PDB file of C-alpha atoms and ligand atoms in Angstrom:
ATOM      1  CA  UNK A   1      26.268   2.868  -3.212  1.00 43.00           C
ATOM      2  CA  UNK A   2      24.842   0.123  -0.524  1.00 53.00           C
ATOM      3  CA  UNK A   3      20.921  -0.298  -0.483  1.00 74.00           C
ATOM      4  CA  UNK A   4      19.814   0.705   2.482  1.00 94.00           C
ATOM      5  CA  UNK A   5      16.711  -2.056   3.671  1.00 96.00           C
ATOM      6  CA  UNK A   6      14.002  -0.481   4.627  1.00 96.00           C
ATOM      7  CA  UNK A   7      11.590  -3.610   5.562  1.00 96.00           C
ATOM      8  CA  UNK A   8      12.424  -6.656   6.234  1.00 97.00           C
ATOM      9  CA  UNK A   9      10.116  -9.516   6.833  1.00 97.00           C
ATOM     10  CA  UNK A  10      10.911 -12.808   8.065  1.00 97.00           C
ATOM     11  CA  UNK A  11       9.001 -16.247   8.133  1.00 98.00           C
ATOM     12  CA  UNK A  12       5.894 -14.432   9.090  1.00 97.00           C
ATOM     13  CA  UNK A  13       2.823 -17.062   9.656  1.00 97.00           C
ATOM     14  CA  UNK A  14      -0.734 -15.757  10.090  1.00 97.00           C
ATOM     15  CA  UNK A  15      -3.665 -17.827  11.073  1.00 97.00           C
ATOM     16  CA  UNK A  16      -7.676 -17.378  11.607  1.00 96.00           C
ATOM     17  CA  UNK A  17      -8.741 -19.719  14.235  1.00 93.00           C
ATOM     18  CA  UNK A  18      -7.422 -23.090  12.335  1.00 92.00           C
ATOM     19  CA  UNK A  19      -6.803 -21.422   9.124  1.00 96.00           C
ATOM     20  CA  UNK A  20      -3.459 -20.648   8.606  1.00 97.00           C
ATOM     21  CA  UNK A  21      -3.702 -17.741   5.602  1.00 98.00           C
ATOM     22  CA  UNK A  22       0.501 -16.484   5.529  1.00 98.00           C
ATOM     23  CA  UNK A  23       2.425 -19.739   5.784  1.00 98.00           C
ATOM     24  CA  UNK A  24       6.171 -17.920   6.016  1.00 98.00           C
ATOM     25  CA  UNK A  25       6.889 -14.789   4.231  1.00 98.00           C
ATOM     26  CA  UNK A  26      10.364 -13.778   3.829  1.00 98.00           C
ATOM     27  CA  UNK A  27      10.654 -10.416   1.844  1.00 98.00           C
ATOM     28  CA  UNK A  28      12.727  -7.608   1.746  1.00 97.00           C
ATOM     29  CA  UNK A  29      12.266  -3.967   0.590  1.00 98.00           C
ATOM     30  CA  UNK A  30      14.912  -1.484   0.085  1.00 97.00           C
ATOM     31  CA  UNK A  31      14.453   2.134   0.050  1.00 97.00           C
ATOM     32  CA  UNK A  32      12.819   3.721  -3.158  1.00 97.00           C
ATOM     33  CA  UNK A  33      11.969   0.334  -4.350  1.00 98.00           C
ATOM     34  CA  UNK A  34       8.519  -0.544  -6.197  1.00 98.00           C
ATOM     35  CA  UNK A  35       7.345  -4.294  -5.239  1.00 98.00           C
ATOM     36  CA  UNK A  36       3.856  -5.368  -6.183  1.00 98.00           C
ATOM     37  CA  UNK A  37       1.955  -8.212  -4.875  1.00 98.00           C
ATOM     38  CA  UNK A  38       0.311 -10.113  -7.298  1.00 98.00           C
ATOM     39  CA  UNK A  39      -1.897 -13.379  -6.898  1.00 97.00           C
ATOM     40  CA  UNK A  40      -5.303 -15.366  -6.774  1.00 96.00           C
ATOM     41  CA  UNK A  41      -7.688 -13.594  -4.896  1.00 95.00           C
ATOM     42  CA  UNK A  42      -7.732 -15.582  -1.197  1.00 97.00           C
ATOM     43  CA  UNK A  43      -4.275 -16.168  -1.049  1.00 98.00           C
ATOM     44  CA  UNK A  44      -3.705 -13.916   1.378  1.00 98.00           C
ATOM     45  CA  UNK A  45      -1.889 -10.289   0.171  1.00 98.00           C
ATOM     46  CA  UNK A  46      -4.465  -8.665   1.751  1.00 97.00           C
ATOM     47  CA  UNK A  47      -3.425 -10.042   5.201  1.00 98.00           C
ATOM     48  CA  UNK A  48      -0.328  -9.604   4.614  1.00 98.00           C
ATOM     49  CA  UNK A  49      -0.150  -5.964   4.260  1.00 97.00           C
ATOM     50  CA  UNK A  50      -2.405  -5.822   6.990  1.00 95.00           C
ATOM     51  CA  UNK A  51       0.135  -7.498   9.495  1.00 94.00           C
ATOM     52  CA  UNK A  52       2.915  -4.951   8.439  1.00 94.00           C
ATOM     53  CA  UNK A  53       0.664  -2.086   9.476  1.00 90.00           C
ATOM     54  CA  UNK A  54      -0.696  -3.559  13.002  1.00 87.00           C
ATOM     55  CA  UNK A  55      -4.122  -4.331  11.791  1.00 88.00           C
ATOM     56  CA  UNK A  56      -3.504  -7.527  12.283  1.00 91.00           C
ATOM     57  CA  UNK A  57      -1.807  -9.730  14.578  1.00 89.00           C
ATOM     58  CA  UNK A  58       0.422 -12.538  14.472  1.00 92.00           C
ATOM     59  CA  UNK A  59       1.914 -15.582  15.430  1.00 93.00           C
ATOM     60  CA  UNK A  60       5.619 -16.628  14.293  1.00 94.00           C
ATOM     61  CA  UNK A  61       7.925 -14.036  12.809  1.00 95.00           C
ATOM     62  CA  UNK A  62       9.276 -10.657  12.495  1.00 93.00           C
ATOM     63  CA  UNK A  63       9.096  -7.283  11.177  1.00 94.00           C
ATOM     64  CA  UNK A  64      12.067  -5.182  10.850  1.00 93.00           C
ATOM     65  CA  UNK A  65      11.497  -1.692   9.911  1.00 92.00           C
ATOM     66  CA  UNK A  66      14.612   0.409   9.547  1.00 90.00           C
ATOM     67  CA  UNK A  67      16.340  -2.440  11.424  1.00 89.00           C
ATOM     68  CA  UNK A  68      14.161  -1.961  14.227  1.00 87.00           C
ATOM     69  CA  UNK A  69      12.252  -5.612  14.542  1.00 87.00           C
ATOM     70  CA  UNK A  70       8.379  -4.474  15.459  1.00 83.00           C
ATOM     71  CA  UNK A  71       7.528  -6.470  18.180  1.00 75.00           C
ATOM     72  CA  UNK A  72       3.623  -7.018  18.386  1.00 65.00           C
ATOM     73  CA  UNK A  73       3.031  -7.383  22.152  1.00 69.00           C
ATOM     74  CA  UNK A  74       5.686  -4.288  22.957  1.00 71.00           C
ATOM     75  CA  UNK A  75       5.755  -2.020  19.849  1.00 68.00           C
ATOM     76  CA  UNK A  76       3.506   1.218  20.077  1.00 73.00           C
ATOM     77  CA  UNK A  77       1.522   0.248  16.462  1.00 74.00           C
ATOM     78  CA  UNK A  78       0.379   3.932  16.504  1.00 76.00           C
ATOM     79  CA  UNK A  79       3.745   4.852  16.188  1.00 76.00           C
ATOM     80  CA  UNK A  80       4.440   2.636  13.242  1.00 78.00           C
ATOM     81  CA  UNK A  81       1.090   3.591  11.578  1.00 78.00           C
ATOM     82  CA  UNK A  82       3.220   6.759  11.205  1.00 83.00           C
ATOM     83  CA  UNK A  83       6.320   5.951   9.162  1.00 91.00           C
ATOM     84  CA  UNK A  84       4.345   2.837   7.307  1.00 93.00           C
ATOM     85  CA  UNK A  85       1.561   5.038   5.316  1.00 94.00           C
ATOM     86  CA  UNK A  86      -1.421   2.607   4.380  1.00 94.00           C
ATOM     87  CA  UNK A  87      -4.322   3.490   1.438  1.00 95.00           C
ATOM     88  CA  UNK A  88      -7.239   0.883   1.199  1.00 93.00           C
ATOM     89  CA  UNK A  89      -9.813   0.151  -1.313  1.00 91.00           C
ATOM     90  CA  UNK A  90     -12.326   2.202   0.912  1.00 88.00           C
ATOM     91  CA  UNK A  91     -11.291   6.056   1.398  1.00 80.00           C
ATOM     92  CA  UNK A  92     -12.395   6.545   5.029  1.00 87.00           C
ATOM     93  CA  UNK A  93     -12.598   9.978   4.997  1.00 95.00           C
ATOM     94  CA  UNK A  94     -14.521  11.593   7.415  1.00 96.00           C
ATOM     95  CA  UNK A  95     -17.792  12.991   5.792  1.00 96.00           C
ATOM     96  CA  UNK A  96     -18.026  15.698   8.503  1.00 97.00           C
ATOM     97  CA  UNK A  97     -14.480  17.272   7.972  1.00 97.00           C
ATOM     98  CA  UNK A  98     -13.753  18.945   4.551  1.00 98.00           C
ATOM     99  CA  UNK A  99     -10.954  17.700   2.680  1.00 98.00           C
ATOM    100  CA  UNK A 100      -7.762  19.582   4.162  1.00 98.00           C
ATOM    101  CA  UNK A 101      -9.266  18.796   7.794  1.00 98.00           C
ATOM    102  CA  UNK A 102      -9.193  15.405   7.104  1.00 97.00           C
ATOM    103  CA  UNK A 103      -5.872  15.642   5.968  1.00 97.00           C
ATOM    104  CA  UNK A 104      -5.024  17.343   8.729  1.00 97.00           C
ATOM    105  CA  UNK A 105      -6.243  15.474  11.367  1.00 96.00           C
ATOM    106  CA  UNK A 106      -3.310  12.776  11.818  1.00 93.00           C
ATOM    107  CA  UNK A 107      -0.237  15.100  11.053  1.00 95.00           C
ATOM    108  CA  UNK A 108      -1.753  17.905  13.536  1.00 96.00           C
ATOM    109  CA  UNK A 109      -3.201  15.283  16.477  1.00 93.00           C
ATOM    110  CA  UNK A 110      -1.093  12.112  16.270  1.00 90.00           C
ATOM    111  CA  UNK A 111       2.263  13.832  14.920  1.00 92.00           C
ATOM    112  CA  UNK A 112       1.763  17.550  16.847  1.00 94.00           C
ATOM    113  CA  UNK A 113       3.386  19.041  13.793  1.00 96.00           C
ATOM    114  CA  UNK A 114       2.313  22.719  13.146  1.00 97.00           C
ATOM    115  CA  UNK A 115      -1.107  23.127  11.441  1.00 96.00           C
ATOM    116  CA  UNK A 116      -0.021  26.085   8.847  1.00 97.00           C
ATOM    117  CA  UNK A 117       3.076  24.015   7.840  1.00 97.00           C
ATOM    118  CA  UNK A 118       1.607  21.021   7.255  1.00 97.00           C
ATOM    119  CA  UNK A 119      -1.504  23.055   5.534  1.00 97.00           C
ATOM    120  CA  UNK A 120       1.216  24.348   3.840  1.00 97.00           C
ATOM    121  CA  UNK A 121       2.511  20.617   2.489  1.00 97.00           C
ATOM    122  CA  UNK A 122      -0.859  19.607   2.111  1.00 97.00           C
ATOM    123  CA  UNK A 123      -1.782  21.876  -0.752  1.00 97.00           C
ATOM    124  CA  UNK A 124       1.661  21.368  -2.232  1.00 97.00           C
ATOM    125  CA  UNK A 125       0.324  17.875  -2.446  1.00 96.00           C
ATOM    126  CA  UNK A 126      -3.428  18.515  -3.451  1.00 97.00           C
ATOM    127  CA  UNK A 127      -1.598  20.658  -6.537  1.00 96.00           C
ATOM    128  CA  UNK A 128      -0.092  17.603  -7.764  1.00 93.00           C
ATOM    129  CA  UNK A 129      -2.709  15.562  -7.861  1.00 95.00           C
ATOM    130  CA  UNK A 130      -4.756  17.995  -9.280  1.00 95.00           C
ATOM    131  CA  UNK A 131      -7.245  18.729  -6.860  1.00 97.00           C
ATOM    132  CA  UNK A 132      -6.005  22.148  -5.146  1.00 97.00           C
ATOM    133  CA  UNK A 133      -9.288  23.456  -6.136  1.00 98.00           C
ATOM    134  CA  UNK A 134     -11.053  20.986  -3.442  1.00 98.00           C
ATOM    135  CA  UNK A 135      -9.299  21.521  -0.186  1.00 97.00           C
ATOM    136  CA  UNK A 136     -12.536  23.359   1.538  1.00 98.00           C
ATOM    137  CA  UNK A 137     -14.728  20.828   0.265  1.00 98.00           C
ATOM    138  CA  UNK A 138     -16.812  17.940   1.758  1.00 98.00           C
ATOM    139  CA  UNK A 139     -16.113  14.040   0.328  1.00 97.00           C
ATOM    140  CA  UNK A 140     -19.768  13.873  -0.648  1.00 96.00           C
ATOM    141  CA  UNK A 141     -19.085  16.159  -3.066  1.00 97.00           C
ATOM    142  CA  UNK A 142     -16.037  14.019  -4.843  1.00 96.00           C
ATOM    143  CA  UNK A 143     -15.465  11.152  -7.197  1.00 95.00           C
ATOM    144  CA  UNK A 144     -13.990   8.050  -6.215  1.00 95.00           C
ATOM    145  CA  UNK A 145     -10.909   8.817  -8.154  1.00 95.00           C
ATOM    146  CA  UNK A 146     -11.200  12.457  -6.087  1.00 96.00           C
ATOM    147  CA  UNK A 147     -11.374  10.673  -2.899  1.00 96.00           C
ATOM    148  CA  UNK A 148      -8.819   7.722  -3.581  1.00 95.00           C
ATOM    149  CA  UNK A 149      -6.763  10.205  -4.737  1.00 96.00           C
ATOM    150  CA  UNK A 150      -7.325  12.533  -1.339  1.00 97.00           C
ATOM    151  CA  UNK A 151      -6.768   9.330   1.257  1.00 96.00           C
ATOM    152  CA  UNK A 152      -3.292   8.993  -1.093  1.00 96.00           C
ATOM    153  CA  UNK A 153      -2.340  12.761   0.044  1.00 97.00           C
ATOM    154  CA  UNK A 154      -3.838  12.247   3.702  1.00 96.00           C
ATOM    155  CA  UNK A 155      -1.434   9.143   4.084  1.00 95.00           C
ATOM    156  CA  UNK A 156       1.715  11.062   2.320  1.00 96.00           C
ATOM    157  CA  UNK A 157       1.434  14.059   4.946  1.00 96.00           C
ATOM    158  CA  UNK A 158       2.494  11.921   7.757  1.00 95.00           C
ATOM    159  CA  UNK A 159       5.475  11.878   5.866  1.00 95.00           C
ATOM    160  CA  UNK A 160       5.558   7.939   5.772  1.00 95.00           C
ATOM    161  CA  UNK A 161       8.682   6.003   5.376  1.00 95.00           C
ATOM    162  CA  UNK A 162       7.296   3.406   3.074  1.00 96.00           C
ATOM    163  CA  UNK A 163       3.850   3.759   1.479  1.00 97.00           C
ATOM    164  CA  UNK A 164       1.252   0.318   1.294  1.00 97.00           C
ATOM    165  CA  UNK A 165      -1.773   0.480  -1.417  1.00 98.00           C
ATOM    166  CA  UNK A 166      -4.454  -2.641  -1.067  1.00 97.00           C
ATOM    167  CA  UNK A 167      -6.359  -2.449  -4.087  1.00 95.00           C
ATOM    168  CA  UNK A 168      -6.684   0.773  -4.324  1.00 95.00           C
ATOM    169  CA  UNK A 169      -8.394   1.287  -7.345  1.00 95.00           C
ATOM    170  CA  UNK A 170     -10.713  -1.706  -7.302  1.00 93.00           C
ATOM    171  CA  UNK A 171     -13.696  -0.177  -6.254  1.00 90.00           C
ATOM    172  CA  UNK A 172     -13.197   2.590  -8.704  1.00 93.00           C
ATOM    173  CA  UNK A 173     -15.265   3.274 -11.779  1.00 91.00           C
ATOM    174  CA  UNK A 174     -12.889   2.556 -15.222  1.00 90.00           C
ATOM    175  CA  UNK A 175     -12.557   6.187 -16.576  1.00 88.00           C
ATOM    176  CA  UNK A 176     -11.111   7.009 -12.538  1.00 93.00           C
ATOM    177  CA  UNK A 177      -8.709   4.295 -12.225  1.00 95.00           C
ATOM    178  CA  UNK A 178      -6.440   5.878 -14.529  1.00 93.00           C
ATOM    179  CA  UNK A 179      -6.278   8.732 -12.473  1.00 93.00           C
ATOM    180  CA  UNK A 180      -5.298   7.352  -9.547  1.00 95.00           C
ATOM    181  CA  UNK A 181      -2.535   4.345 -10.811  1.00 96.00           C
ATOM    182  CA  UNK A 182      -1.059   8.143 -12.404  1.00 95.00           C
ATOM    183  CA  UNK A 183      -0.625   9.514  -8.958  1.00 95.00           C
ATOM    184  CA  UNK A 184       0.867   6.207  -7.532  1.00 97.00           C
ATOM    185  CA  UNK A 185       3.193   6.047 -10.814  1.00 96.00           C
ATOM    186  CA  UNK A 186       4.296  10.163 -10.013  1.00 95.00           C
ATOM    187  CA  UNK A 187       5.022   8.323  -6.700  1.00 96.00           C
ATOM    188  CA  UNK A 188       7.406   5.737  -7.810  1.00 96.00           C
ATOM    189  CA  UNK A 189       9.499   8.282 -10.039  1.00 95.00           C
ATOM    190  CA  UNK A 190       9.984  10.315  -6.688  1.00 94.00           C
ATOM    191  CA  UNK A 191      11.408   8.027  -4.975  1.00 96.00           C
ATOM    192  CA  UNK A 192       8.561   6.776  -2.555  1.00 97.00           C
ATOM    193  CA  UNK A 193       9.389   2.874  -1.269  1.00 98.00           C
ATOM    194  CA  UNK A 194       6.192   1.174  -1.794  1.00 98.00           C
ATOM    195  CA  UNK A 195       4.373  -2.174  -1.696  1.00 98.00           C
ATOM    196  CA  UNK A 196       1.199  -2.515  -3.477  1.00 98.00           C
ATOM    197  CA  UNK A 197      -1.182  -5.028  -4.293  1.00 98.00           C
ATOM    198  CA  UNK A 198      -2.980  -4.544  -7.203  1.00 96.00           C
ATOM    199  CA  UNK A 199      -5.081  -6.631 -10.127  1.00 93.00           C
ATOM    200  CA  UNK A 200      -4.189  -3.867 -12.739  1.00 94.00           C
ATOM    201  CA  UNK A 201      -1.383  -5.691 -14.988  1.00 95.00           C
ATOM    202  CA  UNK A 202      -0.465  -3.274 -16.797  1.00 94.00           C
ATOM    203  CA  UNK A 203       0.099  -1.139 -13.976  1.00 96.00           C
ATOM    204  CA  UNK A 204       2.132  -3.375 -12.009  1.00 97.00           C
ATOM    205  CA  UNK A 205       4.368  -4.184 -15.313  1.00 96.00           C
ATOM    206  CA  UNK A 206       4.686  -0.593 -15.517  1.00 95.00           C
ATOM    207  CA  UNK A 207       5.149   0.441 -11.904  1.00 97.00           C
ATOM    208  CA  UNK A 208       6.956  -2.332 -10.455  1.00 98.00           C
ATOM    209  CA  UNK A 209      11.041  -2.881  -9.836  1.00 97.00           C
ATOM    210  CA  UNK A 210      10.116  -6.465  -8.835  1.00 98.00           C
ATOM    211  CA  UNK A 211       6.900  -8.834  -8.937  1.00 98.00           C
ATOM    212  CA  UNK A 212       6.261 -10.505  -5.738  1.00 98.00           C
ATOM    213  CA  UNK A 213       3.773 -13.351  -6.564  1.00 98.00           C
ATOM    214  CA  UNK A 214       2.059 -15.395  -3.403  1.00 98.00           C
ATOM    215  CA  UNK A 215      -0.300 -18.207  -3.666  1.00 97.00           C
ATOM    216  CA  UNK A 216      -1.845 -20.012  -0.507  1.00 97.00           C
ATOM    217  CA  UNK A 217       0.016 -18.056   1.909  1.00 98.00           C
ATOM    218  CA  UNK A 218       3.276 -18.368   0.452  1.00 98.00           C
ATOM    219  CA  UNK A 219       5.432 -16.183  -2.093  1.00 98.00           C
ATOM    220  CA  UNK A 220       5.936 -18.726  -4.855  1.00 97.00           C
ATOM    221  CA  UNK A 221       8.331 -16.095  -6.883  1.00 97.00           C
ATOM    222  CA  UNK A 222      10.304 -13.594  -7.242  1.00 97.00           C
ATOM    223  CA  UNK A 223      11.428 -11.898 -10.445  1.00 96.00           C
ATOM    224  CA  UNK A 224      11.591  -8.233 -12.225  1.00 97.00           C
ATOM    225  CA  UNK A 225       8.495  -6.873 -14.323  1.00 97.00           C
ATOM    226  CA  UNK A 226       9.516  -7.975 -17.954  1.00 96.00           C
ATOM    227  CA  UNK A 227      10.479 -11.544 -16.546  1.00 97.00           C
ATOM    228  CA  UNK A 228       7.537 -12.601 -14.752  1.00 97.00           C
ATOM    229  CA  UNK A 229       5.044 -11.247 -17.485  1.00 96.00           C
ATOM    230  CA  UNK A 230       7.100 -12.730 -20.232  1.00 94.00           C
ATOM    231  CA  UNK A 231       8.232 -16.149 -18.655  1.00 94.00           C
ATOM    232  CA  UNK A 232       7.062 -16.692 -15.706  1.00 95.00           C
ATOM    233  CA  UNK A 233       8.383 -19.828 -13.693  1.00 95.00           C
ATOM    234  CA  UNK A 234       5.646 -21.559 -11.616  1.00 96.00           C
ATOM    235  CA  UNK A 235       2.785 -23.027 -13.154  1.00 96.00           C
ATOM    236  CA  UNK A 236       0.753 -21.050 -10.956  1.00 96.00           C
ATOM    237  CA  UNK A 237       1.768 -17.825 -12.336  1.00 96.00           C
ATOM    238  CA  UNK A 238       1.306 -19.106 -15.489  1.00 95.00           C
ATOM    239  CA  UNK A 239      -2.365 -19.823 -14.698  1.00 95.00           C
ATOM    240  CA  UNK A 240      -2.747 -16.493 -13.494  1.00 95.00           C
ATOM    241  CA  UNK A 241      -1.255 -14.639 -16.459  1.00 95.00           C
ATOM    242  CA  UNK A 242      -3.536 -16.875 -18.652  1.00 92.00           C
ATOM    243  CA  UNK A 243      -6.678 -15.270 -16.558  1.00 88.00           C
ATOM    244  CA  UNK A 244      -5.162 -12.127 -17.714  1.00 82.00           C
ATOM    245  CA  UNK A 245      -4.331 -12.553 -21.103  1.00 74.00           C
ATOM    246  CA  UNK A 246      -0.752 -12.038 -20.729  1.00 73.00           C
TER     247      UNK A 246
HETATM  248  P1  ADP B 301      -6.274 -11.610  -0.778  1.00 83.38           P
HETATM  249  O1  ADP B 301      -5.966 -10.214  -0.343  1.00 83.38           O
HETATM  250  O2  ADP B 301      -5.109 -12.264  -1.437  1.00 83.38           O
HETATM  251  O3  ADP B 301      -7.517 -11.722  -1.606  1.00 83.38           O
HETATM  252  P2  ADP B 301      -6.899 -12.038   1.999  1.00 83.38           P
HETATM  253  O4  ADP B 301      -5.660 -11.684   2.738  1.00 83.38           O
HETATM  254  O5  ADP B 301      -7.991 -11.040   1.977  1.00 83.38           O
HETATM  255  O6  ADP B 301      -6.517 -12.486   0.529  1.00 83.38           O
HETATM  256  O7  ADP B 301      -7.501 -13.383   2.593  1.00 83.38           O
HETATM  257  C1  ADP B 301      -6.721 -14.554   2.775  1.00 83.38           C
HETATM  258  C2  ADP B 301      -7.588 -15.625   3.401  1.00 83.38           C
HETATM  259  O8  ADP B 301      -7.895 -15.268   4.735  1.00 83.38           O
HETATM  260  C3  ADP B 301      -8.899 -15.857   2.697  1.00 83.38           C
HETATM  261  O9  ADP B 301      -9.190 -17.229   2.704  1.00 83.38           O
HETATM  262  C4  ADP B 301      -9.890 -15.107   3.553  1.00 83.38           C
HETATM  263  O10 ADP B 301     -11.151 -15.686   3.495  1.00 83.38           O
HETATM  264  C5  ADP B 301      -9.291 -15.242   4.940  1.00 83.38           C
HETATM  265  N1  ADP B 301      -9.598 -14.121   5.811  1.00 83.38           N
HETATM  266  C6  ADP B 301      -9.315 -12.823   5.575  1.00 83.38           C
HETATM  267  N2  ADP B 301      -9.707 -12.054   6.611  1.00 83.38           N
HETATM  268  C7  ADP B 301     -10.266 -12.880   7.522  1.00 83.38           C
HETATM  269  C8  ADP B 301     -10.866 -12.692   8.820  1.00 83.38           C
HETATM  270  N3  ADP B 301     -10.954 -11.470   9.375  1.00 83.38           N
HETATM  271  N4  ADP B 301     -11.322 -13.784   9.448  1.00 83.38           N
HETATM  272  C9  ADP B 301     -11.224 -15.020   8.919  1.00 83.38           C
HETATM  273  N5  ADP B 301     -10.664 -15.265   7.712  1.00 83.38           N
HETATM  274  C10 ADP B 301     -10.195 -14.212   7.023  1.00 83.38           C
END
């Protein structure tokens, strides 16, 4: 059976006044695959993910999602924000709105989808991550690993075509990060096309169909889990394996 593409990126530059931070990124990602950006902290996977989901702008290159090339000065990015679901290393959940309102909020206002129905999906999700028990609850009252774990469910409601983590668990306490890389692993044996960027090796070896590995703006390779942990090519890589003791 074909692949079917689901993004497709092409020579996409980025720049802060005079700094240029993504110099050409060409990547692909087809539907239900796992591909996690690894590299030095700086060199720009941040930005990157950012620029897929409208948060940033940019200068030279395209987006294609479903085929569809996102253009920045046309395409409706609050539309996109829709089918390209986004988690962060901060939760952003509102403090005033328990947890199911929160979750509510951008399937009911943005997507005017039904309120019981998507209650409905939103406790089928809040079961399996384990935290049915908090839906009428406040975020003050929740871990980190709660809350990570609630801004996953809030971004899986909109019913997202491709799901992007930044670091999700780095601002996590240890004994919680487990928690959360579970949920995003549940994820990845569903089917869910995702990109993530993450600085949890094991994780990524675990998680990933393919390593992605950038370095001053640039993907410098490409290769599947066991390869790039066991031999990878560039001498950068190898540098940053060594940091990790791989
Ligand atoms: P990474 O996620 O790989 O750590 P980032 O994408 O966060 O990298 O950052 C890439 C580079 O862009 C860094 O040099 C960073 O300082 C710079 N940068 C990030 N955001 C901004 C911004 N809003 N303004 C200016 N420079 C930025």
């Amino acid at each position: 059976m074909d692949k079917t593409t689901v993004l497709q990126v092409s020579n996409l530059h980025k720049s802060y006044q005079e700094t240029e931070v993504l110099k050409g990124i060409d990547l692909t990602v087809q539907a239900s695959e796992v591909v996690v950006i690894l590299g030095p902290s700086g060199c720009g996977k941040s930005t990157f993910l950012r620029c897929l989901n409208g948060l940033e702008t940019f200068e030279q290159g395209d987006i294609a999602l479903d085929g569809q090339i996102l253009d920045p000065q046309k395409t409706s990015w609050h539309q996109i924000r829709q089918k390209i679901g986004m988690v962060f290393q901060s939760y952003d959940l509102f403090p005033n709105m328990t947890v199911m309102e929160n979750i509510l909020l951008g399937p009911t206002k943005a997507q005017k989808r039904d309120p019981k129905q998507v209650a409905e999906q939103a406790l089928a999700l809040l079961t399996r991550v384990g935290l049915s028990d908090k839906q009428h609850v406040y975020p003050r009252t929740l871990s980190g690993g709660q809350k990570q774990r609630i801004a996953i469910v809030r971004a899986l409601c909109m019913n997202p075509e491709i799901m992007l983590f930044d670091e999700v668990t780095a601002s996590l306490d240890p004994e919680m990060v487990r928690e959360v890389l579970e949920v995003i692993l549940d994820l990845a044996n569903d089917g869910m096309t995702m990109l993530i960027v993450t600085h949890e090796m094991n994780f990524a070896r675990k998680v990933a169909d393919r390593i992605v590995f950038m370095d001053a703006g640039k993907i410098v390779e490409e290769q599947k889990p066991e390869d790039f942990f066991m031999q990878p090519q560039s001498s950068r890589a190898q540098q940053f394996l060594n940091v990790f003791n791989f």
